[in-house]
Amino acid sequence: MEKKRVFSGIQPTGQIHLGNYLGAVKNWVDSQDEYENIFCVVNSHAITTTQNPKELREKTYELAGMLLACGIDMKKSNLFIQSEIDEHPALAWVFDCNISMGEMSRMTQFKDKSLKNPKNVNVGLFNYPVLMAADILLYQADGVPVGEDQKQHLELARNIAQRFNRDFGECFKIPEPMIPKIGARVMGLDEPANKMSKSFNGANHAIFLLDTPDEIMRKFKKATTDSQNSIVFDQKRAGLYNLLNIYEIFTHKDRRKIEDEFEGKGYGVFKTMVAEVVIEALRPIREKYEKLRSQKGYIEEVLNEGANKVRPIAKATYKKAKEFVGLV
Ligand code: AQP
């Protein structure tokens, strides 16, 4: 039986944090055998916020290296840089002309990001979800493994595909969201009301995958919790719940067992144990990245190979879409 195809992307806007890893990348790695995998460093999405060109180029290759260090295996997956395949913006334009301003105005991430960065509210930022729809639909993906924050964008991609198929002819597969049961929304350690984010400034906000063991321990020890003393899964206690979820994912223990383990123990012991589990889980990634970071030639080779393999899929889909709308 043919394997189902998954597509997902990540922006080279900064270092990967625990939210990106648990919400997306770890799931890409863990299910590589099950699917036909296409993963993308979405650098064209990154320029919707101000970027220094030289740094963006560096961060693009660094992120690709990080994904390989996390376990993306080129024998099982294709990894490429978005800007290397011209059909992404080309298909986005076709979609742009078939989507209303009203539908786009409901996208909450645009509102959040505009408020965060009022000096650079550009058309690309508004259009971000359309480019994301093109990314996914070009590859006829069956599933899209992402964190919960991308749910609305995925719904839009499905609507775009359904409408196009109805109005012009059967062209796109309708992709299913693949949002993990735990880890879909990792919250900031300093402010558990906000999702952990690359662009959020704060020394104790995010655990980055390249943080040293000391940094990880310090950040977890300072994590915001509450003044109660029981260690139980209670969604209303957001800071504690976030830490417990992180512990649950890395230890694979069930919730009852975790609550029993920490019965009668205080936050000091609990936070230390969460930090230790995370340090051990991230250690091999950090070590592998240290070896890979000097091998820019190898990373470039992997990315070129990935682009060459998936380009024909993108070209075939775009050609079909173009013909359907009369662009030939
Ligand atoms: N806090 C999170 N918890 C779970 N999943 C998350 N993702 C992001 N933050 C969390 C998932 O990571 C994947 C890649 O995200 P992205 O880099 O493309 O963009 P983003 O969602 O905008 O991530 P950031 O960290 O918040 O970046 P900035 O600060 O640049 O906007 C996606 O699957 C996302 O769901």
Coordinates of N, CA, C and O and ligand atoms in Angstrom, one line a residue, residues 8-11 13 17 19-24 28 42 109 113 116 128 145-150 183-187 195-200, ligand 1:
S8 N 5.2 19.6 6.0 CA 5.2 20.7 7.1 C 6.4 21.6 6.9 O 7.4 21.2 6.2
G9 N 6.3 22.8 7.5 CA 7.4 23.7 7.4 C 7.7 24.4 8.7 O 6.9 24.3 9.7
I10 N 8.9 25.0 8.7 CA 9.3 25.8 9.9 C 10.1 27.0 9.5 O 10.9 26.9 8.5
Q11 N 9.9 28.1 10.1 CA 10.5 29.4 9.7 C 11.9 29.5 10.3 O 12.0 29.3 11.5
T13 N 13.3 31.9 11.7 CA 13.3 33.2 12.4 C 14.1 33.2 13.7 O 14.0 34.3 14.4
H17 N 12.7 26.2 19.5 CA 12.5 26.0 21.0 C 11.7 24.7 21.2 O 11.3 24.1 20.3
G19 N 8.7 24.3 22.1 CA 7.4 24.4 21.5 C 7.4 23.9 20.1 O 6.7 23.0 19.7
N20 N 8.3 24.4 19.3 CA 8.5 24.0 17.9 C 8.8 22.5 17.8 O 8.3 21.7 17.0
Y21 N 9.6 22.0 18.8 CA 10.1 20.6 18.8 C 8.9 19.7 19.2 O 8.6 18.8 18.4
L22 N 8.2 20.0 20.3 CA 7.1 19.1 20.7 C 5.9 19.2 19.9 O 5.2 18.2 19.6
G23 N 5.6 20.4 19.4 CA 4.4 20.7 18.6 C 4.6 20.1 17.2 O 3.6 19.7 16.5
A24 N 5.8 20.2 16.6 CA 6.0 19.8 15.2 C 7.1 18.8 15.0 O 6.9 17.7 14.7
W28 N 7.4 14.9 13.4 CA 7.9 14.6 12.0 C 8.9 13.5 12.1 O 8.8 12.5 11.3
V42 N 10.8 27.3 5.7 CA 10.0 28.3 5.0 C 10.6 29.7 5.2 O 10.1 30.6 5.9
Q109 N -3.7 35.1 13.6 CA -2.3 35.3 13.7 C -1.8 36.6 13.1 O -0.9 37.2 13.7
K113 N 0.3 39.2 15.2 CA 1.7 39.6 14.8 C 1.7 41.1 14.4 O 2.7 41.7 14.6
K116 N 2.1 42.9 17.6 CA 3.4 42.7 18.2 C 4.5 43.6 17.5 O 5.5 44.0 18.0
Y128 N 0.4 35.7 4.4 CA 1.1 34.5 5.0 C 0.3 33.2 4.9 O 0.8 32.2 4.3
P145 N 1.5 17.8 9.8 CA 1.8 17.8 11.3 C 2.2 19.2 11.8 O 3.3 19.6 11.4
V146 N 1.4 19.9 12.5 CA 1.7 21.2 13.1 C 1.2 21.4 14.5 O 0.5 20.5 15.0
G147 N 1.7 22.5 15.1 CA 1.2 22.8 16.4 C -0.2 23.4 16.3 O -0.7 23.8 15.2
E148 N -0.8 23.6 17.5 CA -2.2 24.1 17.5 C -2.4 25.5 16.9 O -3.4 25.8 16.3
D149 N -1.4 26.3 17.0 CA -1.5 27.7 16.5 C -1.7 27.8 15.0 O -2.1 28.8 14.5
Q150 N -1.4 26.7 14.3 CA -1.6 26.7 12.9 C -3.0 26.1 12.4 O -3.2 26.0 11.2
G183 N 1.5 18.5 23.8 CA 2.6 19.3 23.2 C 2.1 20.2 22.0 O 3.0 20.8 21.4
A184 N 0.9 20.2 21.8 CA 0.4 21.0 20.6 C 0.5 22.5 20.9 O 0.5 23.3 20.0
R185 N 0.6 22.9 22.2 CA 0.7 24.3 22.5 C 1.5 24.4 23.8 O 1.0 24.4 24.9
V186 N 2.8 24.5 23.6 CA 3.7 24.6 24.8 C 3.8 26.1 25.1 O 3.9 26.9 24.3
M187 N 3.6 26.4 26.4 CA 3.5 27.8 26.8 C 4.8 28.3 27.3 O 5.7 27.5 27.7
K195 N 1.9 31.4 24.3 CA 2.6 30.2 23.7 C 4.1 30.5 23.7 O 4.5 31.7 23.4
M196 N 4.9 29.5 23.8 CA 6.3 29.7 23.7 C 6.6 30.1 22.3 O 6.1 29.5 21.3
S197 N 7.4 31.1 22.1 CA 7.6 31.7 20.8 C 9.1 32.1 20.6 O 9.7 32.6 21.5
K198 N 9.6 32.0 19.3 CA 10.9 32.4 19.0 C 11.2 33.9 19.2 O 12.2 34.3 19.6
S199 N 10.1 34.6 18.9 CA 10.3 36.1 18.9 C 9.9 36.8 20.2 O 9.9 38.0 20.2
F200 N 9.6 36.0 21.2 CA 9.2 36.6 22.5 C 10.5 36.9 23.3 O 11.3 36.0 23.5
Ligands
AQP1 N1 4.5 27.1 21.5 C1 4.3 26.1 20.6 N2 3.8 24.9 21.0 C2 3.6 23.9 20.1 N3 3.9 24.1 18.8 C3 4.4 25.3 18.4 N4 4.8 25.7 17.2 C4 5.3 27.0 17.3 N5 5.2 27.4 18.6 C5 4.6 26.3 19.3 C6 4.8 24.9 15.9 O1 6.1 24.9 15.4 C7 6.0 24.8 14.0 C8 6.9 25.8 13.3 O2 6.5 27.1 13.7 P1 7.1 28.4 12.9 O3 8.5 28.6 13.1 O4 6.8 28.2 11.4 O5 6.2 29.6 13.3 P2 5.5 30.1 14.6 O6 4.3 29.2 14.8 O7 5.2 31.5 14.3 O8 6.6 29.8 15.7 P3 7.1 30.8 16.7 O9 8.1 30.1 17.5 O10 6.1 31.5 17.5 O11 7.9 31.8 15.8 P4 7.8 33.4 15.7 O12 8.1 34.0 17.0 O13 8.8 33.7 14.6 O14 6.4 33.7 15.2 C9 4.6 25.0 13.6 O15 4.0 23.7 13.3 C10 3.9 25.6 14.8 O16 2.6 25.2 15.0

